[in-house]
Amino acid sequence: MKSELVVNVQPNDVSIALLEDSRLVSMQKESRNASYAVGDIYLAKVKKIMPGLNASFVNVGHEKEAFLHYLDLGSHFSSYHAFVKQLLDDKKHLPSISKMKLLPDIDKHGTIGEVLQPGSELLVQIVKEPISTKGPRLTTEITFTGRYLVLIPFCDKISISQKIKSTEEKLRLRQLISSIKPKNFGVIVRTSAEGKKVADLNHELKTLLKCWDDTIAKAQKAEAPALLFEEESRIVGVLRDIFSPTFENVYVNDADTFAQISKYVNLIAPERKDIVKLYEDDVPIFDHFNITKQIKSSFGKTVSFKSGAYIIIEHTEALHVIDVNSGNRTKAGSDQESNALDVNLRAVDEIARQLRLRDIGGIIVIDFIDMNKAEHRQRVYEHMKEVMANDRARHNILQLSKFGLMQITRQRVRPAMDITTTESCPSCFGKGEVQPSLLFTDTLHEKIEYLVKDLNVKGFKMYVHPFIDAYIKKGIFSIYRKWRWKLGWGFKIIPDQSLAYLQYRVIDKKGNELDLKEEKDLESSSTKNKSKTKNRNQEE
């Protein structure tokens, strides 16, 4: 299977698409200025204790107070709390974990009021981003994640990934980490550490320890709430979790991001550094790899798949519901039971893809087409387990009920990705009346002439819908050619599948988007309506 990553860097966000045999199977979208992301560490202050929930609400600076449950304090909270108190009380000296004596673990069945009071200051880490009306979810069990290792302060335990099967390798890694880790720091050895040299693991361990030292140094001088630690690059942070050396290509459309990713890949897999490639074509990178089209066909309420069948995905506050429909199948046979099984098996493939693609989490209920035979229901269940095996998110799948319902729980740490595939009218802006589409080329010509003659902008690119692009460039003596003869050759018109029919955008040679919308563009319809009303009033 050919696996590729395509990284689309835009001014406000970064989208990372995972392709398997050119088919979109996973996509992550991260805002470049997003706050409150998983893994961020804050100095926070307890606002109120909720005994009924055995939890507290904590101020980390978010509009909604963050949630900290007693079970998320971690078993080593006593040692952690003593250290944080010493850290914040003494502003001149940094305490050392290695020199302190770890205290006994806290009671698993204790209450939040026994260990926390309103006004207490804590070092907290975000484990779930704000979702819907809920604020972030926190833990005081701080961790620092690297490619090979996870560092856990206030713990002396070494854990090895269960995916490493070799007993000899497990023993080697355990002995190696024992010899290099400081006292009172725990370490989780990740699967990617298998077969790695001492120097590689030691270098990463020192890097993670420096992150801890920098974090507590900031905490000592900060006032709550304050951000203490975040990934150096959010893009590299996302890439770290999904990157595999088995990728054949990683395409990036931004030079700075290309340098960051190249540096990261060179660090973790030097022999694979050539797979990172800078995409420099004028055509949008997602259009070039046919990702835009796949996004528009894969998101939205209804998703079709082979033989005319389709699924409907609905979201409520509590859960996601997926309904499987056979539609007007072109290859439907005479046996209804076998048809139902065939559609359900195909639906399983698409549903597993959709869960990864949209990053759907929480409770998912799937209504399959009814099947009378128990062995057929078992086949659907086994196939779902098989295709979900590649899903990195923790999940649990239950057998089909007698009503044909399957229940799945899937780890949710960030909001599900929701991409709107319907297009708003770019001409009337929702007012209900549009200017003649025949005049759209005149509008484009006016905009280009304004840029070239009035603003003296050179080297810009205008992106338009592919249909408009085809019309403008039709024939030997095309409209496009006439415009360039008249206005010069310092601009290009390029098709962009992500745009609506009468929509356009202009990018200058530095990569900045130019806003050419005028007040008359936004208010033409409303002005027209006002003039009609005025004329009627005058007639009366």
Coordinates of C-alpha atoms in Angstrom, one line a residue:
M1 CA 0.0 0.0 0.0
K2 CA 1.4 3.4 -1.0
S3 CA 1.1 5.9 1.9
E4 CA 1.7 9.6 1.4
L5 CA 1.3 12.8 3.4
V6 CA 0.2 16.1 1.9
V7 CA 0.7 19.2 4.1
N8 CA -1.3 22.3 3.0
V9 CA -0.1 25.4 4.8
Q10 CA -2.4 28.4 4.7
P11 CA -2.1 31.7 6.5
N12 CA -4.6 30.7 9.3
D13 CA -4.4 26.9 9.4
V14 CA -2.5 23.8 8.4
S15 CA -4.2 20.7 6.9
I16 CA -2.4 17.4 6.9
A17 CA -3.9 14.7 4.6
L18 CA -3.0 11.0 4.8
L19 CA -3.4 9.2 1.5
E20 CA -3.4 5.4 1.0
D21 CA -3.1 4.5 -2.7
S22 CA -4.2 8.1 -3.5
R23 CA -7.4 7.7 -1.3
L24 CA -7.9 10.1 1.5
V25 CA -8.2 8.2 4.8
S26 CA -7.3 10.7 7.4
M27 CA -7.1 14.5 7.7
Q28 CA -6.1 16.8 10.5
K29 CA -6.6 20.5 10.6
E30 CA -4.8 22.7 13.0
S31 CA -5.2 26.4 13.5
R32 CA -1.8 28.2 13.4
N33 CA -2.8 30.4 16.2
A34 CA -4.9 27.9 18.2
S35 CA -4.7 27.9 21.9
Y36 CA -5.6 25.3 24.5
A37 CA -4.2 22.3 22.5
V38 CA -3.6 18.9 23.9
G39 CA -0.3 18.7 25.7
D40 CA 0.0 22.4 26.6
I41 CA 1.0 23.0 30.2
Y42 CA -0.4 25.9 32.3
L43 CA 0.0 27.4 35.7
A44 CA -3.6 27.5 36.8
K45 CA -5.7 28.4 39.8
V46 CA -8.5 26.4 41.3
K47 CA -11.8 28.3 41.2
K48 CA -14.3 26.1 42.9
I49 CA -14.6 22.5 44.3
M50 CA -17.6 20.4 43.2
P51 CA -17.9 17.6 45.8
G52 CA -20.9 16.0 43.9
L53 CA -18.7 15.5 40.8
N54 CA -15.6 14.8 42.9
A55 CA -13.9 17.4 40.7
S56 CA -12.8 21.0 40.5
F57 CA -13.2 23.9 38.0
V58 CA -9.9 25.5 37.2
N59 CA -9.0 28.8 35.6
V60 CA -6.5 28.4 32.7
G61 CA -7.5 31.6 30.9
H62 CA -10.2 30.0 28.7
E63 CA -13.6 31.6 28.6
K64 CA -15.0 28.3 30.0
E65 CA -13.4 27.1 33.2
A66 CA -11.4 23.9 32.8
F67 CA -12.4 20.6 34.4
L68 CA -10.1 18.6 36.7
H69 CA -11.4 15.3 38.1
Y70 CA -10.0 13.6 41.2
L71 CA -8.9 10.6 39.1
D72 CA -7.0 12.9 36.8
L73 CA -4.8 14.1 39.7
G74 CA -2.6 11.0 39.2
S75 CA -1.4 8.6 41.9
H76 CA 1.7 10.6 42.6
F77 CA -0.2 13.8 43.4
S78 CA 1.2 14.0 47.0
S79 CA 4.8 14.3 45.7
Y80 CA 3.7 16.6 42.9
H81 CA 1.8 18.9 45.2
A82 CA 4.7 19.2 47.7
F83 CA 7.1 20.0 44.8
V84 CA 4.8 22.7 43.3
K85 CA 4.2 24.3 46.7
Q86 CA 8.0 24.5 47.2
L87 CA 8.5 25.8 43.7
L88 CA 6.0 28.7 44.1
D89 CA 6.9 29.6 47.7
D90 CA 10.6 30.0 47.0
K91 CA 11.2 32.3 44.1
K92 CA 15.0 32.2 44.3
H93 CA 15.8 28.5 44.1
L94 CA 14.6 25.8 41.7
P95 CA 13.8 22.6 43.6
S96 CA 15.1 19.3 42.2
I97 CA 12.9 16.3 41.8
S98 CA 15.9 13.9 42.0
K99 CA 16.8 15.2 45.4
M100 CA 13.4 14.9 47.0
K101 CA 11.8 11.8 48.6
L102 CA 8.7 10.7 46.8
L103 CA 5.6 10.5 49.1
P104 CA 3.1 7.6 49.1
D105 CA 0.4 7.5 46.4
I106 CA -2.9 9.1 47.2
D107 CA -6.0 7.1 47.8
K108 CA -7.8 6.1 44.6
H109 CA -11.2 6.4 46.4
G110 CA -10.4 9.8 48.0
T111 CA -12.3 13.0 47.5
I112 CA -11.2 16.2 45.7
G113 CA -11.9 18.4 48.8
E114 CA -9.2 16.4 50.8
V115 CA -6.4 17.5 48.5
L116 CA -7.5 20.8 46.8
Q117 CA -9.0 24.1 48.0
P118 CA -10.2 27.1 46.0
G119 CA -7.2 29.4 45.2
S120 CA -4.7 26.6 45.0
E121 CA -2.2 27.0 42.2
L122 CA -1.3 24.0 40.1
L123 CA 0.7 22.9 37.1
V124 CA -1.9 21.3 34.8
Q125 CA -1.7 19.8 31.3
I126 CA -4.6 19.7 28.8
V127 CA -5.8 16.2 27.9
K128 CA -8.9 17.2 26.0
E129 CA -9.4 20.4 24.0
P130 CA -12.5 22.6 24.5
I131 CA -15.4 20.8 22.8
S132 CA -18.8 22.4 22.1
T133 CA -19.8 24.2 25.3
K134 CA -17.3 22.4 27.5
G135 CA -13.9 23.9 28.6
P136 CA -10.6 22.0 28.4
R137 CA -10.1 18.8 30.5
L138 CA -7.0 18.7 32.6
T139 CA -4.6 16.5 34.4
T140 CA -1.8 17.1 37.0
E141 CA 0.0 14.0 35.8
I142 CA 2.4 16.0 33.6
T143 CA 4.1 14.2 30.7
F144 CA 6.5 15.3 27.9
T145 CA 6.2 13.3 24.7
G146 CA 9.0 12.6 22.3
R147 CA 9.3 10.4 19.3
Y148 CA 10.8 7.5 21.3
L149 CA 10.1 8.3 24.9
V150 CA 7.5 9.8 27.2
L151 CA 8.9 11.5 30.4
I152 CA 6.8 11.4 33.6
P153 CA 8.0 13.4 36.6
F154 CA 7.3 12.1 40.2
C155 CA 7.4 8.5 39.1
D156 CA 10.2 5.9 39.0
K157 CA 8.6 3.4 36.8
I158 CA 9.8 2.3 33.3
S159 CA 7.1 1.0 31.0
I160 CA 7.7 -0.6 27.5
S161 CA 5.2 -0.5 24.7
Q162 CA 3.2 -3.7 24.4
K163 CA 3.6 -3.5 20.6
I164 CA 7.3 -4.4 21.1
K165 CA 7.1 -8.2 21.0
S166 CA 10.7 -9.3 21.4
T167 CA 11.6 -10.2 25.0
E168 CA 15.3 -9.5 24.4
E169 CA 14.5 -6.0 23.0
K170 CA 12.3 -5.2 25.9
L171 CA 15.0 -6.2 28.4
R172 CA 17.6 -4.2 26.4
L173 CA 15.5 -1.1 26.4
R174 CA 14.6 -1.4 30.1
Q175 CA 18.3 -1.8 31.1
L176 CA 19.3 1.1 28.8
I177 CA 16.7 3.5 30.2
S178 CA 17.5 2.5 33.8
S179 CA 21.1 3.5 33.2
I180 CA 20.4 7.0 31.8
K181 CA 17.2 8.3 33.4
P182 CA 17.5 10.5 36.5
K183 CA 16.0 9.5 39.9
N184 CA 12.3 10.1 40.4
F185 CA 11.5 10.4 36.7
G186 CA 9.4 7.7 35.0
V187 CA 9.7 6.8 31.3
I188 CA 7.4 5.2 28.8
V189 CA 9.3 3.6 25.9
R190 CA 7.3 4.0 22.7
T191 CA 7.1 1.5 19.9
S192 CA 9.3 3.6 17.6
A193 CA 12.2 3.1 20.1
E194 CA 12.6 -0.5 19.0
G195 CA 16.1 -1.1 17.7
K196 CA 17.3 2.5 18.4
K197 CA 20.8 3.2 19.6
V198 CA 21.7 4.5 23.1
A199 CA 22.8 7.8 21.7
D200 CA 19.4 8.5 20.1
L201 CA 17.5 7.7 23.2
N202 CA 19.8 9.5 25.5
H203 CA 19.6 12.7 23.3
E204 CA 15.8 12.6 23.4
L205 CA 15.7 12.0 27.1
K206 CA 18.0 15.1 27.7
T207 CA 15.7 17.1 25.4
L208 CA 12.6 16.1 27.4
L209 CA 14.4 16.9 30.7
K210 CA 15.3 20.3 29.4
C211 CA 11.6 20.9 28.6
W212 CA 10.7 20.1 32.2
D213 CA 13.4 22.4 33.6
D214 CA 12.3 25.3 31.3
T215 CA 8.6 24.7 32.3
I216 CA 9.2 24.9 36.1
A217 CA 11.5 27.9 35.6
K218 CA 8.7 29.7 33.8
A219 CA 6.2 28.6 36.5
Q220 CA 8.3 30.1 39.3
K221 CA 8.1 33.6 37.7
A222 CA 4.6 33.4 36.2
E223 CA 1.2 34.5 37.6
A224 CA -1.8 32.2 37.1
P225 CA -3.2 31.7 34.6
A226 CA -0.2 31.4 32.3
L227 CA 0.9 29.2 29.5
L228 CA 4.2 27.5 30.4
F229 CA 4.9 24.9 27.7
E230 CA 3.7 24.2 24.1
E231 CA 5.1 22.3 21.2
E232 CA 7.9 24.2 19.3
S233 CA 5.9 23.7 16.2
R234 CA 2.3 22.6 16.2
I235 CA 2.8 21.1 12.7
V236 CA 5.7 19.0 13.9
G237 CA 3.6 18.0 17.0
V238 CA 0.8 16.7 14.8
L239 CA 3.3 15.1 12.4
R240 CA 5.1 13.3 15.3
D241 CA 2.0 11.2 16.1
I242 CA 1.0 10.2 12.5
F243 CA 4.4 10.1 10.8
S244 CA 5.8 6.7 9.7
P245 CA 9.1 6.0 8.0
T246 CA 7.1 3.8 5.6
F247 CA 5.7 6.9 4.0
E248 CA 6.8 7.1 0.4
N249 CA 6.4 10.9 0.1
V250 CA 5.6 13.9 2.2
Y251 CA 4.6 16.9 0.2
V252 CA 4.6 20.4 1.7
N253 CA 3.7 23.7 0.0
D254 CA 5.5 26.1 2.3
A255 CA 9.3 26.6 2.5
D256 CA 9.5 27.2 6.2
T257 CA 7.3 24.2 7.1
F258 CA 9.3 22.1 4.6
A259 CA 12.5 23.0 6.5
Q260 CA 10.9 22.1 9.9
I261 CA 9.6 18.8 8.6
S262 CA 12.9 18.0 6.8
K263 CA 14.8 18.7 10.0
Y264 CA 12.4 16.4 12.0
V265 CA 12.6 13.5 9.5
N266 CA 16.4 13.8 9.3
L267 CA 16.5 13.5 13.1
I268 CA 14.3 10.5 13.5
A269 CA 14.9 8.7 10.2
P270 CA 18.0 10.1 8.4
E271 CA 17.9 7.4 5.7
R272 CA 14.4 8.6 4.7
K273 CA 15.0 12.4 4.6
D274 CA 14.6 12.5 0.8
I275 CA 10.9 11.6 1.1
V276 CA 10.1 15.2 2.1
K277 CA 9.4 17.3 -1.0
L278 CA 8.6 21.0 -1.5
Y279 CA 5.6 21.5 -3.7
E280 CA 6.0 24.8 -5.7
D281 CA 3.4 24.5 -8.5
D282 CA 0.8 27.3 -8.8
V283 CA -2.1 24.9 -8.7
P284 CA -3.3 24.5 -5.1
I285 CA -1.6 21.4 -3.5
F286 CA -4.9 19.7 -2.5
D287 CA -6.3 20.2 -6.0
H288 CA -3.1 18.6 -7.5
F289 CA -3.5 15.5 -5.4
N290 CA -7.3 15.3 -5.9
I291 CA -7.9 15.9 -2.2
T292 CA -10.3 18.8 -2.5
K293 CA -12.7 16.7 -4.6
Q294 CA -12.5 13.9 -2.0
I295 CA -13.1 16.2 0.9
K296 CA -16.3 17.6 -0.8
S297 CA -17.6 14.1 -1.5
S298 CA -16.6 12.7 1.9
F299 CA -17.9 15.4 4.3
G300 CA -21.4 16.5 4.7
K301 CA -24.5 14.7 5.9
T302 CA -24.8 12.0 3.2
V303 CA -21.8 10.0 1.9
S304 CA -22.2 7.7 -1.1
F305 CA -20.0 4.6 -1.8
K306 CA -20.0 1.8 -4.3
S307 CA -23.1 0.4 -6.0
G308 CA -25.3 3.3 -5.2
A309 CA -25.4 2.7 -1.4
Y310 CA -24.9 5.5 1.0
I311 CA -24.6 6.4 4.7
I312 CA -26.2 9.3 6.6
I313 CA -24.1 10.8 9.5
E314 CA -26.0 12.8 12.1
H315 CA -24.5 14.5 15.2
T316 CA -26.2 15.2 18.5
E317 CA -24.7 16.6 21.8
A318 CA -24.5 13.1 23.2
L319 CA -23.5 10.9 20.3
H320 CA -23.1 10.4 16.6
V321 CA -25.7 8.3 14.6
I322 CA -24.9 6.6 11.3
D323 CA -27.6 5.1 9.1
V324 CA -26.8 2.6 6.3
N325 CA -29.0 2.7 3.2
S326 CA -28.8 0.4 0.1
G327 CA -30.1 3.2 -2.2
N328 CA -30.7 2.2 -5.8
R329 CA -28.1 -0.5 -6.1
T330 CA -27.1 -1.2 -9.7
K331 CA -25.9 -4.8 -9.0
A332 CA -28.7 -5.8 -6.6
G333 CA -29.3 -9.6 -6.7
S334 CA -32.5 -11.5 -6.0
D335 CA -31.4 -12.6 -2.5
Q336 CA -32.3 -9.8 -0.1
E337 CA -30.2 -11.3 2.8
S338 CA -27.0 -11.4 0.7
N339 CA -27.6 -7.9 -0.7
A340 CA -28.0 -6.6 2.9
L341 CA -24.7 -8.3 3.9
D342 CA -22.9 -7.0 0.9
V343 CA -24.0 -3.4 1.5
N344 CA -23.3 -3.6 5.3
L345 CA -19.7 -4.9 4.6
R346 CA -19.1 -2.1 2.2
A347 CA -20.6 0.4 4.7
V348 CA -18.2 -0.9 7.4
D349 CA -15.2 0.1 5.2
E350 CA -16.6 3.6 4.6
I351 CA -17.6 4.1 8.2
A352 CA -14.2 3.2 9.5
R353 CA -12.7 5.7 7.1
Q354 CA -15.2 8.4 8.1
L355 CA -14.4 8.0 11.8
R356 CA -10.7 8.6 11.1
L357 CA -11.3 11.2 8.5
R358 CA -13.6 13.4 10.6
D359 CA -11.9 12.3 13.9
I360 CA -15.3 11.4 15.3
G361 CA -15.2 10.5 19.0
G362 CA -17.5 9.6 21.9
I363 CA -20.4 7.3 21.4
I364 CA -21.2 6.2 17.8
V365 CA -24.4 4.2 17.0
I366 CA -24.7 2.5 13.6
D367 CA -28.0 1.3 12.2
F368 CA -27.1 -1.4 9.6
I369 CA -29.6 -2.9 7.2
D370 CA -31.4 -5.8 9.0
M371 CA -29.9 -9.2 8.6
N372 CA -31.7 -12.4 9.7
K373 CA -28.7 -14.7 9.9
A374 CA -26.6 -14.6 13.0
E375 CA -23.4 -15.6 11.1
H376 CA -23.9 -12.5 8.8
R377 CA -24.2 -10.2 11.8
Q378 CA -21.0 -11.8 13.2
R379 CA -19.2 -11.2 9.8
V380 CA -20.1 -7.5 9.9
Y381 CA -18.8 -7.3 13.5
E382 CA -15.5 -9.1 12.7
H383 CA -15.0 -7.0 9.6
M384 CA -15.5 -3.8 11.7
K385 CA -12.9 -5.0 14.2
E386 CA -10.5 -5.8 11.3
V387 CA -10.7 -2.4 9.5
M388 CA -10.6 -0.5 12.8
A389 CA -7.4 -2.2 13.8
N390 CA -5.4 0.5 12.0
D391 CA -7.2 3.3 13.9
R392 CA -4.7 5.0 16.4
A393 CA -7.5 6.3 18.6
R394 CA -8.6 3.9 21.4
H395 CA -11.9 2.4 20.7
N396 CA -14.3 -0.3 21.8
I397 CA -16.8 -2.2 19.5
L398 CA -19.9 -4.1 20.6
Q399 CA -21.7 -6.8 18.8
L400 CA -24.7 -6.0 16.7
S401 CA -28.0 -6.0 18.7
K402 CA -31.0 -7.9 17.5
F403 CA -32.3 -4.6 16.0
G404 CA -29.2 -4.4 13.8
L405 CA -27.5 -1.6 15.9
M406 CA -23.8 -1.5 16.6
Q407 CA -22.3 0.7 19.3
I408 CA -18.8 2.0 19.2
T409 CA -16.9 4.2 21.6
R410 CA -13.9 6.1 20.3
Q411 CA -11.4 8.3 22.1
R412 CA -12.2 11.9 21.7
V413 CA -9.5 14.5 22.6
R414 CA -10.6 17.3 20.2
P415 CA -13.7 18.4 18.4
A416 CA -14.8 16.3 15.4
M417 CA -13.8 17.9 12.1
D418 CA -16.8 19.4 10.4
I419 CA -16.2 20.7 6.9
T420 CA -19.2 22.5 5.2
T421 CA -19.5 21.2 1.7
T422 CA -22.5 23.4 0.7
E423 CA -21.5 26.6 -0.9
S424 CA -22.9 30.1 -0.1
C425 CA -23.7 32.3 -3.1
P426 CA -20.7 34.6 -3.6
S427 CA -22.7 37.0 -5.7
C428 CA -25.7 37.8 -3.4
F429 CA -24.2 36.9 0.0
G430 CA -27.4 35.3 1.1
K431 CA -29.7 38.2 0.1
G432 CA -31.5 36.3 -2.6
E433 CA -30.8 38.3 -5.7
V434 CA -27.7 38.0 -7.9
Q435 CA -26.1 40.1 -10.5
P436 CA -26.0 38.5 -14.0
S437 CA -23.4 35.8 -14.1
L438 CA -22.6 36.8 -17.7
L439 CA -21.0 39.9 -16.3
F440 CA -18.7 38.0 -14.0
T441 CA -15.9 38.1 -16.5
D442 CA -16.2 41.9 -16.6
T443 CA -15.9 42.0 -12.9
L444 CA -12.7 39.9 -13.0
H445 CA -11.3 42.2 -15.7
E446 CA -12.1 45.3 -13.6
K447 CA -10.3 43.7 -10.6
I448 CA -7.2 42.8 -12.6
E449 CA -7.1 46.2 -14.3
Y450 CA -7.4 47.9 -10.8
L451 CA -4.5 45.8 -9.5
V452 CA -2.3 46.3 -12.5
K453 CA -2.9 50.0 -13.3
D454 CA -4.0 51.6 -10.1
L455 CA -2.1 49.6 -7.4
N456 CA 0.8 48.6 -9.7
V457 CA 0.8 45.0 -8.3
K458 CA 2.9 42.6 -10.2
G459 CA 3.3 38.8 -10.1
F460 CA -0.1 38.1 -8.5
K461 CA -2.2 35.0 -9.0
M462 CA -6.0 35.0 -9.3
Y463 CA -7.8 31.8 -8.4
V464 CA -11.2 31.1 -9.9
H465 CA -13.6 28.1 -10.2
P466 CA -12.4 25.6 -12.8
F467 CA -15.5 26.3 -15.0
I468 CA -14.7 30.0 -15.1
D469 CA -11.1 29.2 -15.8
A470 CA -12.1 26.9 -18.7
Y471 CA -14.4 29.6 -20.2
I472 CA -11.8 32.4 -19.9
K473 CA -9.1 30.2 -21.5
K474 CA -11.3 28.7 -24.3
G475 CA -10.0 29.0 -27.8
I476 CA -6.8 30.3 -29.5
F477 CA -7.8 34.0 -29.0
S478 CA -9.1 33.5 -25.5
I479 CA -10.4 36.1 -23.1
Y480 CA -7.4 35.3 -20.9
R481 CA -4.9 36.0 -23.8
K482 CA -6.6 39.3 -24.7
W483 CA -6.4 40.4 -21.0
R484 CA -2.7 39.6 -20.9
W485 CA -2.0 41.4 -24.1
K486 CA -3.8 44.5 -22.8
L487 CA -2.7 44.5 -19.2
G488 CA 0.7 42.7 -19.4
W489 CA 2.0 39.3 -18.4
G490 CA 2.5 40.0 -14.7
F491 CA -0.5 37.9 -13.5
K492 CA -1.9 34.4 -13.8
I493 CA -5.4 32.9 -13.6
I494 CA -5.4 29.5 -12.0
P495 CA -8.3 27.1 -11.3
D496 CA -9.1 26.2 -7.7
Q497 CA -11.6 23.5 -6.9
S498 CA -12.3 24.8 -3.4
L499 CA -14.0 28.0 -4.7
A500 CA -17.7 28.4 -5.4
Y501 CA -18.9 29.1 -9.0
L502 CA -18.7 33.0 -8.9
Q503 CA -16.0 33.3 -6.3
Y504 CA -12.4 34.3 -6.7
R505 CA -9.3 35.1 -4.6
V506 CA -6.1 36.9 -5.3
I507 CA -2.7 36.1 -3.9
D508 CA 0.3 38.4 -4.3
K509 CA 3.9 37.2 -5.0
K510 CA 4.6 37.1 -1.2
G511 CA 1.7 34.7 -0.6
N512 CA -0.6 37.3 1.0
E513 CA -4.3 37.3 0.1
L514 CA -5.6 40.6 -1.3
D515 CA -9.1 41.6 -0.3
L516 CA -10.7 43.2 -3.3
K517 CA -14.3 43.1 -2.1
E518 CA -15.9 46.5 -2.3
E519 CA -18.8 47.8 -0.3
K520 CA -21.0 47.8 -3.4
D521 CA -20.3 44.0 -3.8
L522 CA -21.7 43.3 -0.4
E523 CA -24.6 45.7 -0.5
S524 CA -25.7 45.8 -4.1
S525 CA -28.7 43.5 -3.5
S526 CA -29.8 45.3 -0.3
T527 CA -29.4 48.7 -2.0
K528 CA -31.5 47.5 -4.9
N529 CA -34.2 46.3 -2.6
K530 CA -34.1 49.7 -0.8
S531 CA -34.5 51.6 -4.0
K532 CA -37.5 49.5 -5.0
T533 CA -39.2 50.3 -1.6
K534 CA -38.4 54.0 -2.1
N535 CA -40.0 54.1 -5.5
R536 CA -43.1 52.3 -4.3
N537 CA -43.4 54.9 -1.5
Q538 CA -43.1 57.8 -3.9
E539 CA -45.8 56.3 -6.2
E540 CA -48.2 56.0 -3.3

